Structures are given as C-alpha cells and as structure tokens.
CSV table of C-alpha atoms in Angstrom, one decimal:
chain,number,residue,atom,x,y,z
E,13,UNK,CA,14.7,-34.5,-36.8
E,14,UNK,CA,13.0,-31.9,-35.0
E,15,UNK,CA,10.3,-32.8,-32.5
E,16,UNK,CA,8.3,-29.7,-32.6
E,17,UNK,CA,6.5,-27.8,-35.3
E,18,UNK,CA,5.5,-24.2,-36.2
E,19,UNK,CA,2.0,-22.9,-36.1
E,20,UNK,CA,-0.4,-24.6,-38.5
E,21,UNK,CA,-3.6,-22.6,-39.6
E,22,UNK,CA,-6.6,-24.2,-41.4
E,23,UNK,CA,-7.7,-23.6,-44.8
E,24,UNK,CA,-11.3,-23.1,-45.0
E,25,UNK,CA,-12.0,-25.1,-48.4
E,26,UNK,CA,-10.4,-28.3,-46.9
E,27,UNK,CA,-11.0,-28.2,-43.3
E,28,UNK,CA,-13.9,-30.6,-42.2
E,29,UNK,CA,-14.7,-29.0,-38.7
E,30,UNK,CA,-18.6,-29.0,-38.3
E,31,UNK,CA,-19.4,-26.7,-35.6
E,32,UNK,CA,-17.1,-27.8,-32.7
E,33,UNK,CA,-16.8,-31.4,-34.1
E,34,UNK,CA,-14.6,-33.1,-36.5
E,35,UNK,CA,-16.2,-35.3,-39.1
E,36,UNK,CA,-13.1,-37.1,-40.1
E,37,UNK,CA,-11.0,-40.1,-40.9
E,38,UNK,CA,-11.8,-43.1,-38.8
E,39,UNK,CA,-10.8,-46.1,-40.9
E,40,UNK,CA,-10.6,-49.8,-39.7
E,41,UNK,CA,-9.1,-52.6,-41.5
E,42,UNK,CA,-11.7,-53.1,-44.2
E,43,UNK,CA,-11.5,-50.0,-46.4
E,44,UNK,CA,-9.1,-47.1,-47.1
E,45,UNK,CA,-12.1,-44.6,-46.6
E,46,UNK,CA,-13.4,-41.9,-44.3
E,47,UNK,CA,-15.4,-44.5,-42.4
E,48,UNK,CA,-16.0,-46.0,-39.0
E,49,UNK,CA,-16.7,-49.7,-39.6
E,50,UNK,CA,-18.5,-52.0,-37.2
E,51,UNK,CA,-17.7,-55.3,-38.9
E,52,UNK,CA,-18.9,-54.7,-42.4
E,53,UNK,CA,-21.0,-51.7,-41.5
E,54,UNK,CA,-19.9,-48.3,-42.8
E,55,UNK,CA,-20.9,-45.2,-40.8
E,56,UNK,CA,-20.0,-41.4,-40.6
E,57,UNK,CA,-18.5,-40.4,-37.3
E,58,UNK,CA,-18.4,-37.0,-35.6
E,59,UNK,CA,-15.3,-36.9,-33.3
E,60,UNK,CA,-14.4,-34.5,-30.8
E,61,UNK,CA,-11.4,-32.3,-32.4
E,62,UNK,CA,-9.4,-32.4,-29.1
E,63,UNK,CA,-10.1,-35.7,-27.2
E,64,UNK,CA,-10.9,-37.7,-30.4
E,65,UNK,CA,-14.0,-39.2,-28.5
E,66,UNK,CA,-16.6,-40.4,-31.0
E,67,UNK,CA,-19.6,-38.2,-30.2
E,68,UNK,CA,-22.0,-39.6,-32.8
E,69,UNK,CA,-22.4,-41.8,-35.7
E,70,UNK,CA,-24.7,-42.4,-38.7
E,71,UNK,CA,-25.4,-45.8,-40.4
E,72,UNK,CA,-27.1,-46.0,-43.7
E,73,UNK,CA,-30.9,-46.9,-43.1
E,74,UNK,CA,-30.4,-49.5,-46.3
E,75,UNK,CA,-28.5,-52.7,-45.5
E,76,UNK,CA,-25.3,-53.6,-47.1
E,77,UNK,CA,-24.4,-50.3,-48.3
E,78,UNK,CA,-20.5,-49.8,-49.4
E,79,UNK,CA,-20.2,-46.2,-49.1
E,80,UNK,CA,-17.6,-44.2,-51.3
E,81,UNK,CA,-16.1,-42.1,-48.6
E,82,UNK,CA,-13.3,-41.4,-50.9
E,83,UNK,CA,-15.3,-38.9,-52.8
E,84,UNK,CA,-17.9,-37.7,-50.5
E,85,UNK,CA,-18.8,-34.1,-50.4
E,86,UNK,CA,-18.8,-31.9,-47.3
E,87,UNK,CA,-20.5,-28.5,-47.3
E,88,UNK,CA,-19.3,-26.1,-44.7
E,89,UNK,CA,-21.9,-23.5,-44.7
E,90,UNK,CA,-24.5,-23.5,-42.0
E,91,UNK,CA,-26.2,-26.5,-43.4
E,92,UNK,CA,-23.3,-28.8,-42.5
E,93,UNK,CA,-24.2,-31.4,-45.1
E,94,UNK,CA,-22.4,-34.6,-46.2
E,95,UNK,CA,-23.3,-36.2,-49.5
E,96,UNK,CA,-21.9,-39.7,-50.1
E,97,UNK,CA,-22.9,-42.4,-52.7
E,98,UNK,CA,-22.8,-46.0,-52.3
E,99,UNK,CA,-21.7,-48.6,-54.7
E,100,UNK,CA,-25.0,-50.2,-54.5
E,101,UNK,CA,-26.6,-47.3,-56.4
E,102,UNK,CA,-27.8,-45.0,-53.5
E,103,UNK,CA,-27.0,-41.3,-52.9
E,104,UNK,CA,-27.5,-40.1,-49.2
E,105,UNK,CA,-27.6,-36.6,-47.9
E,106,UNK,CA,-27.0,-36.4,-44.3
E,107,UNK,CA,-26.9,-33.4,-42.0
E,108,UNK,CA,-24.8,-32.9,-39.1
E,109,UNK,CA,-26.5,-31.1,-36.0
E,110,UNK,CA,-25.8,-30.6,-32.4
E,111,UNK,CA,-27.6,-34.0,-31.4
E,112,UNK,CA,-26.0,-36.1,-34.2
E,113,UNK,CA,-26.8,-37.0,-37.8
E,114,UNK,CA,-30.1,-36.7,-39.6
E,115,UNK,CA,-30.8,-38.2,-43.2
E,116,UNK,CA,-32.5,-35.5,-45.3
E,117,UNK,CA,-32.6,-37.1,-48.6
E,118,UNK,CA,-32.0,-40.6,-50.0
E,119,UNK,CA,-32.0,-41.4,-53.7
E,120,UNK,CA,-32.0,-45.1,-55.1
E,121,UNK,CA,-30.8,-45.0,-58.6
E,122,UNK,CA,-31.0,-48.7,-59.1
E,123,UNK,CA,-34.7,-48.6,-58.1
E,124,UNK,CA,-35.3,-45.9,-60.6
E,125,UNK,CA,-33.6,-47.9,-63.4
E,126,UNK,CA,-30.9,-45.3,-64.0
E,127,UNK,CA,-28.0,-47.4,-62.8
E,128,UNK,CA,-28.2,-51.1,-63.6
E,129,UNK,CA,-27.6,-53.5,-60.8
E,130,UNK,CA,-24.0,-54.4,-60.4
E,131,UNK,CA,-22.7,-51.2,-61.9
E,132,UNK,CA,-21.1,-49.4,-59.1
E,133,UNK,CA,-22.0,-45.9,-58.4
E,134,UNK,CA,-18.8,-43.9,-57.6
E,135,UNK,CA,-19.5,-40.1,-57.3
E,136,UNK,CA,-22.1,-37.6,-56.2
E,137,UNK,CA,-21.7,-33.7,-55.8
E,138,UNK,CA,-23.8,-30.8,-55.7
E,139,UNK,CA,-23.9,-27.9,-58.2
E,140,UNK,CA,-24.6,-24.3,-57.5
E,141,UNK,CA,-28.4,-24.5,-58.2
E,142,UNK,CA,-28.9,-27.9,-56.3
E,143,UNK,CA,-28.5,-30.4,-58.8
E,144,UNK,CA,-26.6,-33.6,-57.8
E,145,UNK,CA,-24.2,-34.7,-60.4
E,146,UNK,CA,-23.1,-38.5,-60.3
E,147,UNK,CA,-21.1,-41.0,-62.2
E,148,UNK,CA,-20.8,-44.8,-62.2
E,149,UNK,CA,-17.2,-46.1,-61.8
E,150,UNK,CA,-14.8,-47.8,-59.6
E,151,UNK,CA,-11.3,-48.2,-58.2
E,152,UNK,CA,-9.5,-51.0,-59.7
E,153,UNK,CA,-6.6,-51.0,-57.2
E,154,UNK,CA,-9.0,-51.2,-54.5
E,155,UNK,CA,-10.6,-54.4,-55.7
E,156,UNK,CA,-13.4,-52.9,-57.7
E,157,UNK,CA,-14.4,-54.8,-60.9
E,158,UNK,CA,-13.7,-53.2,-64.3
E,159,UNK,CA,-16.8,-51.6,-65.9
E,160,UNK,CA,-17.1,-51.3,-69.7
E,161,UNK,CA,-19.4,-48.3,-69.8
E,162,UNK,CA,-20.3,-45.0,-67.8
E,163,UNK,CA,-23.5,-43.6,-66.7
E,164,UNK,CA,-23.0,-39.9,-65.9
E,165,UNK,CA,-25.6,-37.3,-65.1
E,166,UNK,CA,-27.5,-35.2,-62.7
E,167,UNK,CA,-30.5,-35.2,-60.5
E,168,UNK,CA,-32.7,-32.1,-60.2
E,169,UNK,CA,-33.9,-31.0,-56.7
E,170,UNK,CA,-37.3,-32.2,-57.9
E,171,UNK,CA,-35.8,-35.6,-58.4
E,172,UNK,CA,-35.9,-35.7,-62.3
E,173,UNK,CA,-32.8,-37.5,-63.6
E,174,UNK,CA,-30.8,-36.7,-66.7
E,175,UNK,CA,-28.0,-39.1,-68.1
E,176,UNK,CA,-25.2,-39.5,-70.6
E,177,UNK,CA,-24.1,-43.1,-71.3
E,178,UNK,CA,-20.4,-43.7,-72.7
E,179,UNK,CA,-19.2,-47.1,-73.8
E,180,UNK,CA,-15.7,-48.5,-73.4
E,181,UNK,CA,-14.6,-46.1,-70.7
E,182,UNK,CA,-14.6,-46.1,-66.9
E,183,UNK,CA,-14.5,-43.4,-64.1
E,184,UNK,CA,-11.9,-44.1,-61.7
E,185,UNK,CA,-11.6,-40.9,-59.7
E,186,UNK,CA,-13.5,-38.1,-58.1
E,187,UNK,CA,-15.3,-35.4,-60.1
E,188,UNK,CA,-14.9,-31.6,-59.9
E,189,UNK,CA,-18.0,-29.2,-60.3
E,190,UNK,CA,-18.1,-25.4,-60.9
E,191,UNK,CA,-21.3,-23.6,-61.2
E,192,UNK,CA,-23.4,-26.0,-63.2
E,193,UNK,CA,-20.5,-27.7,-65.1
E,194,UNK,CA,-19.1,-31.2,-64.0
E,195,UNK,CA,-15.6,-32.2,-65.0
E,196,UNK,CA,-14.8,-35.9,-65.2
E,197,UNK,CA,-11.8,-37.9,-66.5
E,198,UNK,CA,-12.2,-41.4,-67.8
E,199,UNK,CA,-10.0,-44.2,-68.5
E,200,UNK,CA,-10.1,-47.0,-71.2
E,201,UNK,CA,-12.0,-50.2,-70.7
E,202,UNK,CA,-13.7,-52.9,-72.8
E,203,UNK,CA,-12.8,-52.4,-76.6
E,204,UNK,CA,-10.9,-49.3,-75.8
E,205,UNK,CA,-8.4,-50.9,-73.6
E,206,UNK,CA,-5.1,-51.7,-75.5
E,207,UNK,CA,-1.8,-50.6,-75.9
E,208,UNK,CA,-1.3,-46.9,-76.3
E,209,UNK,CA,-4.8,-46.4,-75.3
E,210,UNK,CA,-6.7,-43.1,-75.0
E,211,UNK,CA,-8.7,-41.6,-72.0
E,212,UNK,CA,-10.8,-38.4,-72.0
E,213,UNK,CA,-11.4,-35.4,-70.0
E,214,UNK,CA,-15.1,-34.2,-70.3
E,215,UNK,CA,-16.8,-31.0,-69.3
E,216,UNK,CA,-20.7,-31.6,-69.0
E,217,UNK,CA,-23.5,-29.3,-68.2
E,218,UNK,CA,-27.1,-29.3,-67.7
E,219,UNK,CA,-29.9,-30.0,-70.6
E,220,UNK,CA,-31.3,-29.4,-72.9
E,221,UNK,CA,-34.5,-31.4,-72.1
E,222,UNK,CA,-33.7,-34.8,-70.5
E,223,UNK,CA,-30.3,-34.8,-71.9
E,224,UNK,CA,-26.7,-33.9,-70.6
E,225,UNK,CA,-24.7,-31.4,-72.8
E,226,UNK,CA,-20.9,-32.0,-73.5
E,227,UNK,CA,-19.3,-28.6,-73.5
E,228,UNK,CA,-15.9,-30.2,-74.5
E,229,UNK,CA,-14.1,-33.4,-74.6
E,230,UNK,CA,-10.4,-33.8,-74.8
E,231,UNK,CA,-8.3,-37.0,-75.1
E,232,UNK,CA,-5.1,-37.9,-73.3
E,233,UNK,CA,-2.6,-40.7,-73.3
E,234,UNK,CA,-3.7,-43.6,-71.1
E,235,UNK,CA,-0.8,-45.8,-71.9
E,236,UNK,CA,-0.8,-49.5,-72.0
E,237,UNK,CA,-1.6,-50.9,-68.5
E,238,UNK,CA,-1.9,-49.7,-64.9
E,239,UNK,CA,1.5,-48.8,-63.5
E,240,UNK,CA,3.0,-50.9,-60.7
E,241,UNK,CA,1.3,-50.3,-57.6
E,242,UNK,CA,-1.3,-48.1,-59.2
E,243,UNK,CA,-5.1,-47.9,-58.6
E,244,UNK,CA,-6.3,-46.5,-62.1
E,245,UNK,CA,-6.0,-47.9,-65.7
E,246,UNK,CA,-6.1,-44.2,-66.8
E,247,UNK,CA,-5.5,-41.1,-65.3
E,248,UNK,CA,-5.0,-41.5,-61.4
E,249,UNK,CA,-6.0,-37.9,-60.6
E,250,UNK,CA,-9.3,-36.4,-59.7
E,251,UNK,CA,-9.7,-33.0,-61.8
E,252,UNK,CA,-8.3,-30.2,-59.8
E,253,UNK,CA,-9.9,-26.7,-60.4
E,254,UNK,CA,-7.4,-23.8,-60.7
E,255,UNK,CA,-9.7,-20.9,-59.9
E,256,UNK,CA,-12.3,-20.4,-62.8
E,257,UNK,CA,-9.7,-20.6,-65.5
E,258,UNK,CA,-8.0,-24.1,-65.7
E,259,UNK,CA,-8.1,-27.5,-64.3
E,260,UNK,CA,-5.4,-30.1,-63.8
E,261,UNK,CA,-5.0,-33.8,-64.3
E,262,UNK,CA,-2.2,-36.2,-65.1
E,263,UNK,CA,-2.1,-38.7,-68.0
E,264,UNK,CA,-0.8,-42.2,-67.7
E,265,UNK,CA,1.7,-42.4,-70.5
E,266,UNK,CA,3.9,-45.5,-70.5
E,267,UNK,CA,7.5,-44.2,-69.7
E,268,UNK,CA,6.8,-40.8,-68.2
E,269,UNK,CA,3.4,-39.2,-67.1
E,270,UNK,CA,2.6,-35.3,-67.7
E,271,UNK,CA,0.6,-32.9,-65.9
E,272,UNK,CA,-2.0,-31.5,-68.2
E,273,UNK,CA,-3.5,-28.0,-67.8
E,274,UNK,CA,-7.1,-27.5,-69.6
E,275,UNK,CA,-9.0,-24.4,-70.0
E,276,UNK,CA,-12.3,-24.7,-68.1
E,277,UNK,CA,-14.3,-23.0,-70.8
E,278,UNK,CA,-14.6,-24.5,-74.3
E,279,UNK,CA,-11.8,-23.1,-76.6
E,280,UNK,CA,-13.1,-22.0,-80.1
E,281,UNK,CA,-9.7,-23.2,-81.5
E,282,UNK,CA,-10.4,-26.6,-80.2
E,283,UNK,CA,-7.2,-26.8,-78.5
E,284,UNK,CA,-8.5,-27.4,-74.8
E,285,UNK,CA,-5.1,-28.1,-73.3
E,286,UNK,CA,-3.3,-24.9,-72.3
E,287,UNK,CA,0.0,-26.5,-71.5
E,288,UNK,CA,1.7,-29.7,-70.0
E,289,UNK,CA,4.9,-30.7,-68.4
E,290,UNK,CA,6.6,-34.1,-67.8
E,291,UNK,CA,6.9,-35.4,-64.3
E,292,UNK,CA,9.4,-37.5,-62.3
E,293,UNK,CA,12.0,-39.9,-63.9
E,294,UNK,CA,11.4,-41.9,-66.9
E,295,UNK,CA,10.5,-45.5,-66.1
E,296,UNK,CA,9.5,-44.6,-62.3
E,297,UNK,CA,6.7,-42.2,-62.9
E,298,UNK,CA,3.0,-42.4,-62.0
E,299,UNK,CA,0.4,-41.0,-59.7
E,300,UNK,CA,-2.8,-42.2,-58.2
E,301,UNK,CA,-3.1,-39.3,-55.6
E,302,UNK,CA,-4.9,-36.0,-56.4
E,303,UNK,CA,-3.0,-32.8,-57.1
E,304,UNK,CA,-3.0,-30.0,-54.6
E,305,UNK,CA,-3.2,-26.4,-56.2
E,306,UNK,CA,-2.7,-22.9,-55.0
E,307,UNK,CA,-3.1,-19.3,-56.5
E,308,UNK,CA,-0.7,-16.7,-55.1
E,309,UNK,CA,-2.3,-13.9,-57.0
E,310,UNK,CA,-0.1,-14.1,-60.2
E,311,UNK,CA,0.5,-17.9,-60.9
E,312,UNK,CA,-0.8,-21.5,-59.8
E,313,UNK,CA,1.4,-23.8,-58.0
E,314,UNK,CA,0.2,-27.5,-58.7
E,315,UNK,CA,1.6,-30.2,-56.5
E,316,UNK,CA,2.0,-33.7,-57.7
E,317,UNK,CA,2.9,-36.9,-55.8
E,318,UNK,CA,5.0,-39.8,-57.4
E,319,UNK,CA,3.6,-43.3,-56.3
E,320,UNK,CA,5.1,-45.4,-58.8
E,321,UNK,CA,5.2,-49.0,-57.3
E,322,UNK,CA,3.5,-48.1,-54.3
E,323,UNK,CA,2.7,-50.6,-51.5
E,324,UNK,CA,-0.7,-52.2,-51.6
E,325,UNK,CA,-4.0,-51.0,-49.6
E,326,UNK,CA,-4.3,-52.9,-46.3
E,327,UNK,CA,-7.7,-54.9,-46.5
E,328,UNK,CA,-7.3,-56.6,-42.9
E,329,UNK,CA,-5.6,-59.7,-44.3
E,330,UNK,CA,-2.2,-60.9,-43.0
E,331,UNK,CA,-0.1,-59.3,-40.3
E,332,UNK,CA,-0.8,-55.6,-39.5
E,333,UNK,CA,3.0,-55.0,-39.4
E,334,UNK,CA,3.4,-56.9,-42.9
E,335,UNK,CA,5.1,-55.8,-46.0
E,336,UNK,CA,2.1,-53.5,-46.9
E,337,UNK,CA,3.8,-51.0,-44.7
E,338,UNK,CA,7.0,-50.8,-46.7
E,339,UNK,CA,7.1,-47.5,-48.6
E,340,UNK,CA,10.9,-47.8,-49.4
E,341,UNK,CA,9.9,-49.7,-52.6
E,342,UNK,CA,8.0,-46.8,-53.8
E,343,UNK,CA,9.5,-44.2,-56.3
E,344,UNK,CA,10.1,-40.9,-54.3
E,345,UNK,CA,9.1,-37.5,-55.5
E,346,UNK,CA,6.9,-34.5,-54.7
E,347,UNK,CA,6.9,-31.9,-57.5
E,348,UNK,CA,5.6,-28.4,-57.9
E,349,UNK,CA,4.8,-27.2,-61.2
E,350,UNK,CA,4.2,-23.4,-61.8
E,351,UNK,CA,1.2,-22.5,-64.2
E,352,UNK,CA,1.2,-19.0,-65.5
E,353,UNK,CA,-2.1,-17.1,-64.7
E,354,UNK,CA,-2.7,-16.6,-68.4
E,355,UNK,CA,-2.1,-20.2,-69.1
E,356,UNK,CA,0.8,-19.4,-71.4
E,357,UNK,CA,3.2,-22.0,-69.8
E,358,UNK,CA,3.9,-24.8,-67.3
E,359,UNK,CA,7.1,-24.9,-65.7
E,360,UNK,CA,8.9,-27.2,-63.4
E,361,UNK,CA,9.6,-25.5,-60.1
E,362,UNK,CA,11.0,-28.0,-57.6
E,363,UNK,CA,11.1,-31.7,-56.8
E,364,UNK,CA,11.7,-33.1,-53.3
E,365,UNK,CA,12.9,-36.8,-52.8
E,366,UNK,CA,10.5,-37.9,-50.3
E,367,UNK,CA,7.7,-40.6,-50.3
E,368,UNK,CA,4.2,-39.5,-49.6
E,369,UNK,CA,1.2,-41.5,-50.7
E,370,UNK,CA,-1.8,-39.6,-49.1
E,371,UNK,CA,-3.0,-36.2,-50.3
E,372,UNK,CA,-1.3,-33.3,-48.3
E,373,UNK,CA,-2.7,-30.1,-47.2
E,374,UNK,CA,-1.4,-26.6,-47.6
E,375,UNK,CA,-1.5,-23.7,-45.1
E,376,UNK,CA,-1.3,-20.3,-46.8
E,377,UNK,CA,-0.4,-18.7,-43.6
E,378,UNK,CA,2.7,-20.7,-42.7
E,379,UNK,CA,3.6,-21.4,-46.4
E,380,UNK,CA,4.0,-25.0,-45.5
E,381,UNK,CA,2.7,-28.2,-47.1
E,382,UNK,CA,1.8,-30.9,-44.4
E,383,UNK,CA,2.0,-34.6,-45.4
E,384,UNK,CA,2.8,-38.1,-44.0
E,385,UNK,CA,5.7,-40.1,-44.7
E,386,UNK,CA,8.0,-42.8,-43.5
E,387,UNK,CA,11.7,-43.4,-42.5
E,388,UNK,CA,12.9,-45.3,-45.7
E,389,UNK,CA,16.0,-46.5,-44.2
E,390,UNK,CA,14.3,-48.0,-41.2
E,391,UNK,CA,11.7,-49.6,-43.4
E,392,UNK,CA,14.2,-51.4,-45.5
E,393,UNK,CA,15.0,-53.3,-42.2
E,394,UNK,CA,11.5,-54.0,-41.6
E,395,UNK,CA,11.0,-51.1,-39.1
E,396,UNK,CA,8.0,-49.0,-39.8
E,397,UNK,CA,8.3,-45.3,-38.5
E,398,UNK,CA,5.9,-42.7,-39.6
E,399,UNK,CA,6.2,-39.0,-39.6
E,400,UNK,CA,4.2,-35.8,-40.2
E,401,UNK,CA,6.3,-33.8,-42.6
E,402,UNK,CA,6.3,-30.2,-43.5
E,403,UNK,CA,7.6,-28.8,-46.7
E,404,UNK,CA,8.3,-25.3,-47.8
E,405,UNK,CA,5.8,-24.1,-50.6
E,406,UNK,CA,8.3,-22.0,-52.4
E,407,UNK,CA,11.4,-24.3,-52.3
E,408,UNK,CA,10.2,-27.8,-51.5
E,409,UNK,CA,12.6,-27.9,-48.5
E,410,UNK,CA,11.7,-30.1,-45.7
E,411,UNK,CA,11.1,-27.8,-42.6
E,412,UNK,CA,10.6,-30.3,-39.9
E,413,UNK,CA,9.4,-33.9,-39.2
E,414,UNK,CA,7.3,-35.3,-36.2
E,415,UNK,CA,7.4,-38.8,-35.3
E,416,UNK,CA,3.9,-40.2,-34.7
E,417,UNK,CA,4.3,-43.8,-34.2
E,418,UNK,CA,5.7,-47.1,-35.4
E,419,UNK,CA,4.0,-50.3,-36.9
E,420,UNK,CA,1.1,-50.9,-39.4
E,421,UNK,CA,-1.5,-49.2,-37.1
E,422,UNK,CA,0.1,-45.9,-38.1
E,423,UNK,CA,0.2,-46.6,-41.5
E,424,UNK,CA,-2.0,-43.9,-43.5
E,425,UNK,CA,-3.0,-46.2,-45.9
E,426,UNK,CA,-3.5,-43.7,-48.6
E,427,UNK,CA,-5.8,-41.4,-46.4
E,428,UNK,CA,-5.6,-37.6,-46.6
E,429,UNK,CA,-4.6,-35.3,-43.8
E,430,UNK,CA,-6.5,-32.3,-42.7
E,431,UNK,CA,-5.7,-29.1,-40.8
E,432,UNK,CA,-8.0,-28.1,-38.1
E,433,UNK,CA,-8.2,-25.0,-35.6
E,434,UNK,CA,-5.6,-24.0,-32.9
E,435,UNK,CA,-2.7,-25.5,-35.1
E,436,UNK,CA,-3.8,-29.0,-35.3
E,437,UNK,CA,-3.0,-31.5,-37.8
E,438,UNK,CA,-5.2,-34.8,-38.3
E,439,UNK,CA,-4.0,-37.9,-40.1
E,440,UNK,CA,-6.1,-41.0,-40.8
E,441,UNK,CA,-4.3,-44.3,-40.1
E,442,UNK,CA,-5.1,-47.9,-40.5
E,443,UNK,CA,-6.7,-48.2,-37.0
E,444,UNK,CA,-7.8,-44.7,-36.1
E,445,UNK,CA,-6.7,-41.1,-36.0
E,446,UNK,CA,-3.3,-39.2,-35.5
E,447,UNK,CA,-3.3,-35.7,-33.9
E,448,UNK,CA,-0.4,-33.3,-33.7
E,449,UNK,CA,-0.6,-29.7,-32.4
E,450,UNK,CA,1.8,-26.5,-32.4
E,451,UNK,CA,4.9,-26.9,-30.4
E,452,UNK,CA,7.7,-24.6,-29.4
E,453,UNK,CA,11.0,-25.2,-31.5
E,454,UNK,CA,13.6,-26.7,-29.4
C-alpha cells in the first residue's frame, strides 16, 4: 500500500470551505452528524482548514434542539448561509462571517401548528426564489420512531406556509430541489408497511393558493422489511439530480435492489422511469448511502455503495473499540452505472470489491473518487485499521490507500468526506476529524 497520494482538487458543489474556514464534520459520540456536541448540546463549528483549531461555534437559541445535520444545506455564495432543521420542529438559518455565526432566521413549525409536536422534522432546503421546502420524517436505523404520515411543503420568504399531507408513508432521506421543484422519496409505514410494499418518488412544486402541486408521483418496490444493517424501510438514498434531465434513487427490493433513473419533468406518457439496472449480488444487496453522480459531457456516471449488513452507528455506549467497528461483516461493493445522456439506457460499468459506508467525493481534475475504508483482514482479527482510498473514475481500480489510524476513534461512522483547497481531504470520524494532504509518490 502506498503512503502518498496524487494531487486532489476540490469540487465547488461539495466543498464546504467558507471564506478561509471549514464548516465541517466534528462529531462526538452521540450522533452521526455534522456536529460539535457539548454533552447533549448540538452546535455548528467553524474549523481552521490547516490546523483544525475550532475558531467559532453556534448553539441554537432554543433549548433541547436535535439538529438534523445529516441533511443541512450550505450555500457557498457570498452569503455563506447554513440552513438546518431540528427534530423538534424548528428551522434555523445561520450566517457565517468573519467574527463567527449569526442567526438570521428562525421558524417554529410546531408553534405555527404546521407540524404536530412529536412528529419529527427532517429536511429543510431553499429553492431558487427563496422558499424553504421541508418534510417531516426520521431515520429508523438511527433510533428515530416510525411515523405513519408525512407533512411536506414550503415556507415563502414572507413566512406563509403551504403543506401537503400524505398518510401511511415516511420520509427517511434528504430531499433535492431544482428551481421551485422539490424531489422526495418516501417509504411505507402504517397500513402500507407489509410484504412486497410500495414506496413513492414525488416531484412537488409551488401553489396554487395555499396548496402544494404534485407534478408527478411514481411507485417503486420497497420490499418487505429493512435490510440487515439498514437505516431505511424504503429506499435508502436521497434523490440525486443528474443535471436538469434525470434523477436517481435505489429501490429496496427484497432479493436485489436496483438503481432507478427518473425524468425530472413529468412525462406525458406516464412512464416516469427512464431506465433501471440491478445492483450487487442477489441476497446481499442494499444501500442506505447517497449516490454520487457526474456528467462527462455525453453520459452520466452514477456511483452506488453496497452496505448490506453494515455495522451499527456508534451512540457512545460500550467500548469505543467494540464490534461496531467491524466492517468485514458488510457485503463489499462500489458500483458505477452509466446513464446515457438521452436516458435511453442504464448500463453496468464496473464494480470494485471494497467496503465503504460513507458518501465518497469525486475530483474531476484527478479523475479519482475518494472514500474511507478499512483493512478487512485485520478487522476479522479485531484490529480496526482505517484508510483513505482513491478509486479510478473510469475503471474502478484502487489507485492508492493512506492509513489514517487504528481503533474506534478513527471510525467514519457513516460520515461523508470532503475535498478542500491545496489537495486536502477531510473525513469526519467518531472523535473528530482526519485530514490528509498531497504527497509525492515514493
């Protein structure tokens, strides 16, 4: 294994550098979230990108808020805004500036009787005209309770709220927004939760009046239950936008999941799905990790990670070096599917037998996908060694690995990685943040 890496270049759409500071992943033992925890308090942290010194923090002004950092939104324009929802029904908009963080907007959807107390708020995201789209929901594999209905809608800049209520379904992932359209995937709950159940992919937009318009709704196979090690009852993937044409999710079919590519615009024929392709090995096929996509000018590459039988999230109980670190029990597989630019077909491109349980990141300049993995042979012996790995975009070949450390404190715990400036890769781990930089090949 190499101890050096080639140059890495940040991708503007995913880098979370604000000015000269990193707003990044500082988890402690309580949550798998982009969060700095002081006891049971959740906070944003601005961290120096070179020294990793914490420069400033922000704590919600309302007590006992469980912030959903899994699906917070960062705007990388000159406003440097962070939008984050709390399970308790609040939406906070915080601005990062030279002196710290400033709360510029706070919306309490429980106090407004939009969200009932006890029904968790999960998502919040801006559209292009300043509306804030939101959904209730939760992540079952992280301990959230099952909800037997959904509240989805948007808040105008004036504060006026519009909602759509859906029974017997639950939102278990993030949302995607393009223009004034929100895309959200739901999973079965309540009366809809049974063998061979159905989930739905929705495209929603504004109006008319006080309502929310459903542009289209398409069903998918949600299977019969959560997969071993899984987080979601239905699809485990947040909708991924492929340009302005398509979007991608996976289903949760019992034997073997599939990647489904939908048209973003409503199809007059009623056939919303453009194409689909089965993933991984039958009987060991699942994902609860968001897909990664790239357009090379003629076709899309969509990357899907297998996490069938993944180890659990670490909640701080038990030994930090316990069995939750063992990724060797998890089915391997990182797959790239090629989607034609005209949507005429989806084709399997390659599969690499490696175990990754956190969302990777692609550098279009180096042509490498950067992720976080583990030495499976050592893990079988109870020795947990962690590595940053770089895979070739075209072939899936592993180009290099860099060892970051050993033991539970270096476990990524399902947290995503981020590329920063000057060839820097950041990875959130159980007890902090790992940083590696460019090196010269030996």
